[in-house]
PDB file of C-alpha atoms in Angstrom:
ATOM      1  CA  PHE A  14       0.000   0.000   0.000  1.00 58.00           C
ATOM      2  CA  THR A  15       0.997   3.629  -0.497  1.00 61.00           C
ATOM      3  CA  SER A  16       0.263   6.808   1.503  1.00 63.00           C
ATOM      4  CA  THR A  17      -2.041   8.053  -1.282  1.00 65.00           C
ATOM      5  CA  SER A  18      -5.019   6.213  -2.744  1.00 71.00           C
ATOM      6  CA  ALA A  19      -4.128   3.681  -5.440  1.00 74.00           C
ATOM      7  CA  TYR A  20      -6.337   1.451  -7.564  1.00 76.00           C
ATOM      8  CA  TYR A  21      -6.356  -2.308  -6.908  1.00 81.00           C
ATOM      9  CA  ILE A  22      -8.118  -5.170  -8.709  1.00 79.00           C
ATOM     10  CA  SER A  23      -8.620  -8.766  -7.580  1.00 84.00           C
ATOM     11  CA  GLN A  24     -10.362 -11.223  -9.902  1.00 78.00           C
ATOM     12  CA  LEU A  25     -12.324 -14.247  -8.683  1.00 82.00           C
ATOM     13  CA  GLY A  26     -12.848 -16.707 -11.537  1.00 77.00           C
ATOM     14  CA  THR A  27     -12.051 -20.214 -12.626  1.00 77.00           C
ATOM     15  CA  ALA A  28      -9.036 -18.899 -14.535  1.00 71.00           C
ATOM     16  CA  ASP A  29      -7.738 -17.559 -11.216  1.00 70.00           C
ATOM     17  CA  GLY A  30      -8.299 -20.837  -9.368  1.00 73.00           C
ATOM     18  CA  TYR A  31     -11.561 -19.864  -7.669  1.00 79.00           C
ATOM     19  CA  ASN A  32     -14.192 -22.589  -7.651  1.00 79.00           C
ATOM     20  CA  GLY A  33     -15.887 -21.795  -4.363  1.00 80.00           C
ATOM     21  CA  THR A  34     -19.574 -21.598  -3.546  1.00 81.00           C
ATOM     22  CA  ASP A  35     -19.517 -18.566  -1.239  1.00 83.00           C
ATOM     23  CA  THR A  36     -21.911 -15.712  -2.003  1.00 82.00           C
ATOM     24  CA  TYR A  37     -20.289 -12.834  -0.097  1.00 88.00           C
ATOM     25  CA  VAL A  38     -17.045 -10.915  -0.684  1.00 88.00           C
ATOM     26  CA  ALA A  39     -14.869  -9.899   2.277  1.00 89.00           C
ATOM     27  CA  LEU A  40     -12.029  -7.365   2.331  1.00 91.00           C
ATOM     28  CA  ALA A  41     -10.003  -8.101   5.452  1.00 90.00           C
ATOM     29  CA  HIS A  42      -7.252  -6.044   7.087  1.00 89.00           C
ATOM     30  CA  TYR A  43      -4.367  -7.851   8.801  1.00 82.00           C
ATOM     31  CA  SER A  44      -0.935  -6.678   9.933  1.00 83.00           C
ATOM     32  CA  GLN A  45       1.746  -7.941  12.294  1.00 83.00           C
ATOM     33  CA  GLY A  46       2.371  -4.346  13.352  1.00 83.00           C
ATOM     34  CA  THR A  47       0.363  -2.245  15.806  1.00 77.00           C
ATOM     35  CA  TYR A  48      -1.618   0.915  15.002  1.00 77.00           C
ATOM     36  CA  VAL A  49      -1.631  -0.010  11.293  1.00 82.00           C
ATOM     37  CA  SER A  50      -4.590   1.437   9.387  1.00 84.00           C
ATOM     38  CA  VAL A  51      -5.944   1.216   5.863  1.00 88.00           C
ATOM     39  CA  TYR A  52      -8.721   3.148   4.134  1.00 86.00           C
ATOM     40  CA  LEU A  53     -11.133   1.717   1.555  1.00 91.00           C
ATOM     41  CA  ASP A  54     -13.398   3.536  -0.881  1.00 88.00           C
ATOM     42  CA  ASN A  55     -15.367   3.016  -4.114  1.00 85.00           C
ATOM     43  CA  ILE A  56     -15.640  -0.770  -3.777  1.00 90.00           C
ATOM     44  CA  LYS A  57     -17.090  -2.215  -6.997  1.00 84.00           C
ATOM     45  CA  ILE A  58     -18.176  -5.808  -7.650  1.00 86.00           C
ATOM     46  CA  GLU A  59     -18.926  -6.651 -11.292  1.00 83.00           C
ATOM     47  CA  GLU A  60     -18.430  -9.196 -14.056  1.00 82.00           C
ATOM     48  CA  ILE A  61     -14.816  -9.681 -15.145  1.00 79.00           C
ATOM     49  CA  PRO A  62     -14.475  -7.541 -18.286  1.00 81.00           C
ATOM     50  CA  GLN A  63     -13.165  -9.009 -21.528  1.00 83.00           C
ATOM     51  CA  CYS A  64     -10.868  -5.993 -21.839  1.00 89.00           C
ATOM     52  CA  PHE A  65      -8.964  -5.223 -18.639  1.00 87.00           C
ATOM     53  CA  PRO A  66      -9.150  -1.469 -17.873  1.00 90.00           C
ATOM     54  CA  SER A  67      -6.384   0.984 -17.055  1.00 94.00           C
ATOM     55  CA  GLY A  68      -6.096   2.424 -13.543  1.00 91.00           C
ATOM     56  CA  ASN A  69      -4.158   4.676 -11.164  1.00 92.00           C
ATOM     57  CA  MET A  70      -4.851   7.805 -13.196  1.00 95.00           C
ATOM     58  CA  GLN A  71      -3.049  10.971 -12.076  1.00 95.00           C
ATOM     59  CA  ALA A  72      -2.774  14.595 -13.177  1.00 97.00           C
ATOM     60  CA  SER A  73       0.536  16.464 -13.164  1.00 96.00           C
ATOM     61  CA  ASN A  74       2.078  19.603 -14.653  1.00 96.00           C
ATOM     62  CA  VAL A  75      -1.282  21.298 -14.102  1.00 95.00           C
ATOM     63  CA  THR A  76      -1.478  24.910 -15.276  1.00 94.00           C
ATOM     64  CA  GLN A  77      -4.394  27.299 -15.679  1.00 94.00           C
ATOM     65  CA  THR A  78      -5.149  25.830 -19.133  1.00 97.00           C
ATOM     66  CA  THR A  79      -3.426  22.422 -19.448  1.00 97.00           C
ATOM     67  CA  ALA A  80      -2.800  19.189 -17.549  1.00 98.00           C
ATOM     68  CA  LEU A  81      -0.829  16.015 -18.196  1.00 98.00           C
ATOM     69  CA  ILE A  82      -2.947  12.916 -17.512  1.00 98.00           C
ATOM     70  CA  GLN A  83      -1.099   9.631 -16.912  1.00 97.00           C
ATOM     71  CA  TRP A  84      -2.337   6.133 -16.051  1.00 96.00           C
ATOM     72  CA  THR A  85      -1.259   2.534 -15.559  1.00 94.00           C
ATOM     73  CA  PRO A  86      -2.137   0.684 -18.799  1.00 95.00           C
ATOM     74  CA  GLY A  87      -4.661  -2.124 -18.890  1.00 93.00           C
ATOM     75  CA  GLN A  88      -4.916  -4.586 -21.767  1.00 92.00           C
ATOM     76  CA  GLY A  89      -5.709  -2.106 -24.515  1.00 94.00           C
ATOM     77  CA  THR A  90      -3.604  -1.304 -27.543  1.00 95.00           C
ATOM     78  CA  SER A  91      -4.999   2.242 -27.504  1.00 96.00           C
ATOM     79  CA  TYR A  92      -7.079   4.399 -25.200  1.00 97.00           C
ATOM     80  CA  GLU A  93      -9.931   6.881 -25.165  1.00 97.00           C
ATOM     81  CA  LEU A  94     -10.202   9.762 -22.726  1.00 97.00           C
ATOM     82  CA  GLU A  95     -13.149  11.948 -21.760  1.00 97.00           C
ATOM     83  CA  TYR A  96     -13.148  14.935 -19.420  1.00 97.00           C
ATOM     84  CA  GLY A  97     -15.381  17.745 -18.284  1.00 96.00           C
ATOM     85  CA  ILE A  98     -16.219  20.012 -15.379  1.00 96.00           C
ATOM     86  CA  THR A  99     -16.494  18.006 -12.151  1.00 97.00           C
ATOM     87  CA  GLY A 100     -19.869  16.301 -11.932  1.00 96.00           C
ATOM     88  CA  PHE A 101     -20.502  16.206 -15.681  1.00 96.00           C
ATOM     89  CA  VAL A 102     -22.499  13.313 -17.144  1.00 95.00           C
ATOM     90  CA  GLN A 103     -20.403  11.183 -19.472  1.00 94.00           C
ATOM     91  CA  GLY A 104     -21.259  11.935 -23.065  1.00 91.00           C
ATOM     92  CA  THR A 105     -21.739  15.644 -22.300  1.00 92.00           C
ATOM     93  CA  GLY A 106     -18.112  16.609 -21.627  1.00 88.00           C
ATOM     94  CA  ALA A 107     -15.396  17.655 -24.044  1.00 90.00           C
ATOM     95  CA  PRO A 108     -15.226  15.563 -27.241  1.00 90.00           C
ATOM     96  CA  ILE A 109     -13.748  12.137 -26.464  1.00 94.00           C
ATOM     97  CA  VAL A 110     -10.038  11.964 -27.300  1.00 95.00           C
ATOM     98  CA  THR A 111      -9.515   8.768 -29.323  1.00 95.00           C
ATOM     99  CA  GLY A 112      -6.554   6.857 -30.722  1.00 95.00           C
ATOM    100  CA  ILE A 113      -4.210   7.518 -27.784  1.00 96.00           C
ATOM    101  CA  ILE A 114      -1.340   5.032 -28.005  1.00 95.00           C
ATOM    102  CA  ASP A 115       0.729   6.131 -24.982  1.00 95.00           C
ATOM    103  CA  SER A 116      -0.344   5.922 -21.343  1.00 96.00           C
ATOM    104  CA  SER A 117      -0.426   9.712 -21.071  1.00 97.00           C
ATOM    105  CA  GLN A 118      -2.235  12.595 -22.698  1.00 97.00           C
ATOM    106  CA  THR A 119      -2.017  16.371 -22.313  1.00 97.00           C
ATOM    107  CA  ILE A 120      -5.413  18.038 -22.297  1.00 96.00           C
ATOM    108  CA  THR A 121      -5.679  21.695 -23.219  1.00 96.00           C
ATOM    109  CA  GLY A 122      -8.211  24.503 -23.322  1.00 95.00           C
ATOM    110  CA  LEU A 123      -8.999  24.278 -19.604  1.00 97.00           C
ATOM    111  CA  SER A 124     -10.253  27.149 -17.468  1.00 96.00           C
ATOM    112  CA  ALA A 125      -8.380  28.573 -14.482  1.00 95.00           C
ATOM    113  CA  ASN A 126      -9.668  27.950 -10.951  1.00 94.00           C
ATOM    114  CA  ALA A 127     -11.884  25.039 -12.016  1.00 96.00           C
ATOM    115  CA  CYS A 128     -12.074  21.318 -11.235  1.00 96.00           C
ATOM    116  CA  PHE A 129     -12.354  18.593 -13.866  1.00 97.00           C
ATOM    117  CA  ASP A 130     -13.271  14.887 -13.910  1.00 97.00           C
ATOM    118  CA  VAL A 131     -11.356  12.561 -16.244  1.00 97.00           C
ATOM    119  CA  TYR A 132     -12.287   9.055 -17.465  1.00 97.00           C
ATOM    120  CA  ILE A 133     -10.143   6.608 -19.436  1.00 96.00           C
ATOM    121  CA  ARG A 134     -10.938   3.311 -21.179  1.00 96.00           C
ATOM    122  CA  ASP A 135      -8.913   0.730 -23.085  1.00 96.00           C
ATOM    123  CA  SER A 136      -9.556  -0.373 -26.636  1.00 96.00           C
ATOM    124  CA  CYS A 137      -8.882  -4.103 -27.109  1.00 94.00           C
ATOM    125  CA  ALA A 138      -9.457  -6.509 -29.992  1.00 92.00           C
ATOM    126  CA  SER A 139     -12.492  -7.805 -28.063  1.00 88.00           C
ATOM    127  CA  GLY A 140     -13.951  -4.304 -27.598  1.00 91.00           C
ATOM    128  CA  PHE A 141     -13.733  -1.547 -25.022  1.00 94.00           C
ATOM    129  CA  SER A 142     -12.998  -1.921 -21.327  1.00 93.00           C
ATOM    130  CA  PRO A 143     -15.276  -0.275 -18.763  1.00 91.00           C
ATOM    131  CA  TRP A 144     -14.499   3.391 -18.178  1.00 94.00           C
ATOM    132  CA  PHE A 145     -12.097   4.007 -15.289  1.00 93.00           C
ATOM    133  CA  GLY A 146     -12.752   7.171 -13.294  1.00 93.00           C
ATOM    134  CA  PRO A 147     -13.482   9.758 -12.464  1.00 95.00           C
ATOM    135  CA  MET A 148     -10.131  11.156 -11.434  1.00 95.00           C
ATOM    136  CA  THR A 149     -10.538  14.760 -10.323  1.00 96.00           C
ATOM    137  CA  PHE A 150      -8.000  17.572 -10.499  1.00 96.00           C
ATOM    138  CA  CYS A 151      -8.246  21.355 -10.197  1.00 95.00           C
ATOM    139  CA  THR A 152      -6.474  24.089 -12.120  1.00 95.00           C
ATOM    140  CA  PRO A 153      -4.810  26.988 -10.289  1.00 92.00           C
ATOM    141  CA  CYS A 154      -6.096  30.530 -10.341  1.00 93.00           C
ATOM    142  CA  ASN A 155      -4.734  33.089 -12.746  1.00 94.00           C
ATOM    143  CA  PRO A 156      -2.109  35.423 -11.211  1.00 93.00           C
ATOM    144  CA  VAL A 157      -3.745  38.150  -9.150  1.00 93.00           C
ATOM    145  CA  ALA A 158      -2.753  41.812  -9.362  1.00 93.00           C
ATOM    146  CA  THR A 159      -2.088  43.823  -6.221  1.00 93.00           C
ATOM    147  CA  PRO A 160      -3.490  45.240  -4.052  1.00 93.00           C
ATOM    148  CA  ILE A 161      -4.895  42.035  -2.561  1.00 94.00           C
ATOM    149  CA  LEU A 162      -7.007  42.107   0.605  1.00 95.00           C
ATOM    150  CA  GLU A 163      -8.199  38.860   2.169  1.00 95.00           C
ATOM    151  CA  ASP A 164     -10.490  39.311   5.172  1.00 95.00           C
ATOM    152  CA  PHE A 165     -12.031  35.795   5.058  1.00 95.00           C
ATOM    153  CA  ALA A 166     -15.527  37.275   4.913  1.00 94.00           C
ATOM    154  CA  ASN A 167     -16.542  35.165   1.899  1.00 94.00           C
ATOM    155  CA  ALA A 168     -15.019  31.883   3.123  1.00 94.00           C
ATOM    156  CA  LEU A 169     -17.189  29.381   4.952  1.00 94.00           C
ATOM    157  CA  PRO A 170     -16.155  28.449   8.496  1.00 94.00           C
ATOM    158  CA  GLY A 171     -14.090  25.261   8.521  1.00 95.00           C
ATOM    159  CA  SER A 172     -12.798  22.765  11.055  1.00 95.00           C
ATOM    160  CA  SER A 173      -9.580  21.044  12.117  1.00 92.00           C
ATOM    161  CA  THR A 174     -10.091  18.596   9.227  1.00 93.00           C
ATOM    162  CA  ASN A 175     -11.383  21.121   6.670  1.00 95.00           C
ATOM    163  CA  PRO A 176      -9.437  24.366   6.199  1.00 94.00           C
ATOM    164  CA  SER A 177     -12.265  25.873   4.084  1.00 95.00           C
ATOM    165  CA  MET A 178      -9.916  28.278   2.336  1.00 94.00           C
ATOM    166  CA  PRO A 179     -10.827  31.527   0.601  1.00 93.00           C
ATOM    167  CA  ASP A 180     -10.925  31.314  -3.175  1.00 93.00           C
ATOM    168  CA  CYS A 181      -7.421  30.839  -4.647  1.00 93.00           C
ATOM    169  CA  TRP A 182      -5.729  30.575  -1.229  1.00 95.00           C
ATOM    170  CA  THR A 183      -4.305  27.244  -0.008  1.00 93.00           C
ATOM    171  CA  PHE A 184      -3.403  25.683   3.324  1.00 93.00           C
ATOM    172  CA  ALA A 185      -0.090  23.819   3.601  1.00 93.00           C
ATOM    173  CA  LYS A 186       1.676  21.908   6.326  1.00 89.00           C
ATOM    174  CA  THR A 187       4.506  19.432   6.826  1.00 86.00           C
ATOM    175  CA  ASN A 188       3.384  16.019   5.601  1.00 85.00           C
ATOM    176  CA  GLY A 189       1.908  14.109   8.520  1.00 81.00           C
ATOM    177  CA  ALA A 190       1.996  17.089  10.868  1.00 83.00           C
ATOM    178  CA  PRO A 191      -0.757  17.136  13.528  1.00 87.00           C
ATOM    179  CA  GLY A 192      -1.252  20.888  13.209  1.00 88.00           C
ATOM    180  CA  TYR A 193      -4.217  22.435  11.446  1.00 92.00           C
ATOM    181  CA  GLY A 194      -5.729  25.711  10.317  1.00 93.00           C
ATOM    182  CA  TYR A 195      -9.154  26.830   9.165  1.00 94.00           C
ATOM    183  CA  THR A 196     -11.465  29.762   8.579  1.00 95.00           C
ATOM    184  CA  TYR A 197     -12.793  30.581  12.049  1.00 94.00           C
ATOM    185  CA  GLN A 198     -15.897  32.522  13.021  1.00 91.00           C
ATOM    186  CA  TRP A 199     -15.365  32.731  16.771  1.00 88.00           C
ATOM    187  CA  GLY A 200     -12.968  34.878  18.786  1.00 85.00           C
ATOM    188  CA  THR A 201     -12.474  38.527  17.897  1.00 86.00           C
ATOM    189  CA  PRO A 202     -11.849  39.006  14.162  1.00 88.00           C
ATOM    190  CA  VAL A 203     -10.692  42.457  13.114  1.00 91.00           C
ATOM    191  CA  SER A 204     -13.267  42.347  10.320  1.00 89.00           C
ATOM    192  CA  SER A 205     -16.399  40.278  10.872  1.00 91.00           C
ATOM    193  CA  PRO A 206     -17.498  37.588  10.529  1.00 94.00           C
ATOM    194  CA  ASN A 207     -14.346  35.451  10.138  1.00 94.00           C
ATOM    195  CA  HIS A 208     -10.603  35.289  10.579  1.00 95.00           C
ATOM    196  CA  PHE A 209      -8.091  32.427  10.098  1.00 95.00           C
ATOM    197  CA  PHE A 210      -6.994  30.182  12.958  1.00 94.00           C
ATOM    198  CA  MET A 211      -3.802  28.077  13.025  1.00 91.00           C
ATOM    199  CA  SER A 212      -2.548  25.648  15.671  1.00 90.00           C
ATOM    200  CA  ASN A 213       0.577  23.485  15.735  1.00 86.00           C
ATOM    201  CA  SER A 214      -1.231  20.999  18.031  1.00 86.00           C
ATOM    202  CA  ASN A 215       1.331  18.921  19.946  1.00 84.00           C
ATOM    203  CA  SER A 216       4.226  19.459  17.518  1.00 80.00           C
ATOM    204  CA  VAL A 217       7.109  21.893  17.999  1.00 78.00           C
ATOM    205  CA  SER A 218       8.943  21.090  14.739  1.00 78.00           C
ATOM    206  CA  ASP A 219       6.334  21.111  11.968  1.00 79.00           C
ATOM    207  CA  THR A 220       5.332  24.028   9.760  1.00 85.00           C
ATOM    208  CA  ILE A 221       1.778  25.086   8.934  1.00 89.00           C
ATOM    209  CA  ALA A 222       1.065  27.940   6.549  1.00 94.00           C
ATOM    210  CA  ILE A 223      -1.552  29.814   4.580  1.00 94.00           C
ATOM    211  CA  VAL A 224      -0.439  30.510   1.004  1.00 95.00           C
ATOM    212  CA  SER A 225      -1.683  33.363  -1.170  1.00 95.00           C
ATOM    213  CA  PRO A 226      -2.765  33.205  -4.804  1.00 93.00           C
ATOM    214  CA  ASP A 227      -0.086  33.654  -7.462  1.00 92.00           C
ATOM    215  CA  VAL A 228       0.820  37.341  -7.059  1.00 94.00           C
ATOM    216  CA  GLN A 229       1.556  39.333 -10.203  1.00 91.00           C
ATOM    217  CA  GLY A 230       4.964  41.001 -10.007  1.00 90.00           C
ATOM    218  CA  LEU A 231       6.108  39.259  -6.833  1.00 91.00           C
ATOM    219  CA  ASP A 232       9.118  37.891  -8.712  1.00 86.00           C
ATOM    220  CA  SER A 233      10.304  41.475  -9.198  1.00 84.00           C
ATOM    221  CA  ALA A 234       9.998  42.233  -5.448  1.00 75.00           C
ATOM    222  CA  ASN A 235       8.830  45.632  -4.159  1.00 85.00           C
ATOM    223  CA  LYS A 236       5.756  44.230  -2.407  1.00 91.00           C
ATOM    224  CA  GLU A 237       4.625  44.906   1.161  1.00 92.00           C
ATOM    225  CA  ILE A 238       2.711  42.409   3.289  1.00 94.00           C
ATOM    226  CA  SER A 239       0.729  43.565   6.318  1.00 94.00           C
ATOM    227  CA  PHE A 240      -1.733  41.743   8.551  1.00 94.00           C
ATOM    228  CA  TRP A 241      -3.408  41.722  11.966  1.00 93.00           C
ATOM    229  CA  SER A 242      -2.657  38.877  14.355  1.00 92.00           C
ATOM    230  CA  TYR A 243      -3.066  37.884  17.986  1.00 89.00           C
ATOM    231  CA  SER A 244      -2.477  34.838  20.179  1.00 88.00           C
ATOM    232  CA  TRP A 245      -3.288  33.725  23.716  1.00 84.00           C
ATOM    233  CA  SER A 246      -0.239  31.438  23.648  1.00 82.00           C
ATOM    234  CA  THR A 247       3.276  32.251  24.856  1.00 81.00           C
ATOM    235  CA  GLY A 248       5.931  32.011  22.141  1.00 80.00           C
ATOM    236  CA  ALA A 249       3.591  32.196  19.145  1.00 84.00           C
ATOM    237  CA  GLU A 250       5.318  33.538  16.029  1.00 86.00           C
ATOM    238  CA  VAL A 251       4.363  34.226  12.409  1.00 90.00           C
ATOM    239  CA  TYR A 252       7.021  34.175   9.683  1.00 91.00           C
ATOM    240  CA  VAL A 253       6.552  35.804   6.273  1.00 93.00           C
ATOM    241  CA  GLY A 254       8.236  34.189   3.263  1.00 92.00           C
ATOM    242  CA  THR A 255       7.689  33.137  -0.346  1.00 92.00           C
ATOM    243  CA  VAL A 256       7.155  29.791  -2.112  1.00 89.00           C
ATOM    244  CA  ASN A 257       7.215  28.837  -5.790  1.00 85.00           C
ATOM    245  CA  SER A 258       3.893  26.991  -5.877  1.00 81.00           C
TER     246      SER A 258
END
């Protein structure tokens, strides 16, 4: 298993040595270690397809208008890909891309600050595999010109498991860190109704941060950052810096 969701398939058929008479499927978790956890989602039970589908689809090199889609090949000699705004009904998205012979495809003509669903299927001599998907990815916002003022008024209140960020802002932290941050409606915000709350929880070595949209002209310097802040905790500090993504 990996630390991010991956796609797994197990086939139960006579060709795989299964000749049982059971009528239920069980997915069991076992480990010789302690405090070992796994997460399951989107469990599907269906007939074994004649054309084995691709899986483990991912998006990378995502810009405001393009994205590279890659996948683990199934049994096909070529592939078809369909995409559209998240939640679209298949057959109503962008025209299906056909005749793909590599296990990757760059899609273009996307919109900034939008999320897209992608489906892929294999083309075999016996016909098409089932569609695999959706895999969802989101494009970044276009660079924003200064002055920028974020008062969190239009962001919904979040929780320790849901940062609920303002549009085009992101929350980042050290991988695995227990700290958290979210749009917060309690306390004494300078401008009602919300402000942003961050806590390092029980860690003294991890970093948590709120990251702005892409700022036009920041690479040429000459920008000033100001903000209001308060804390009831001794030793609380806020550092201002820059990141490249």
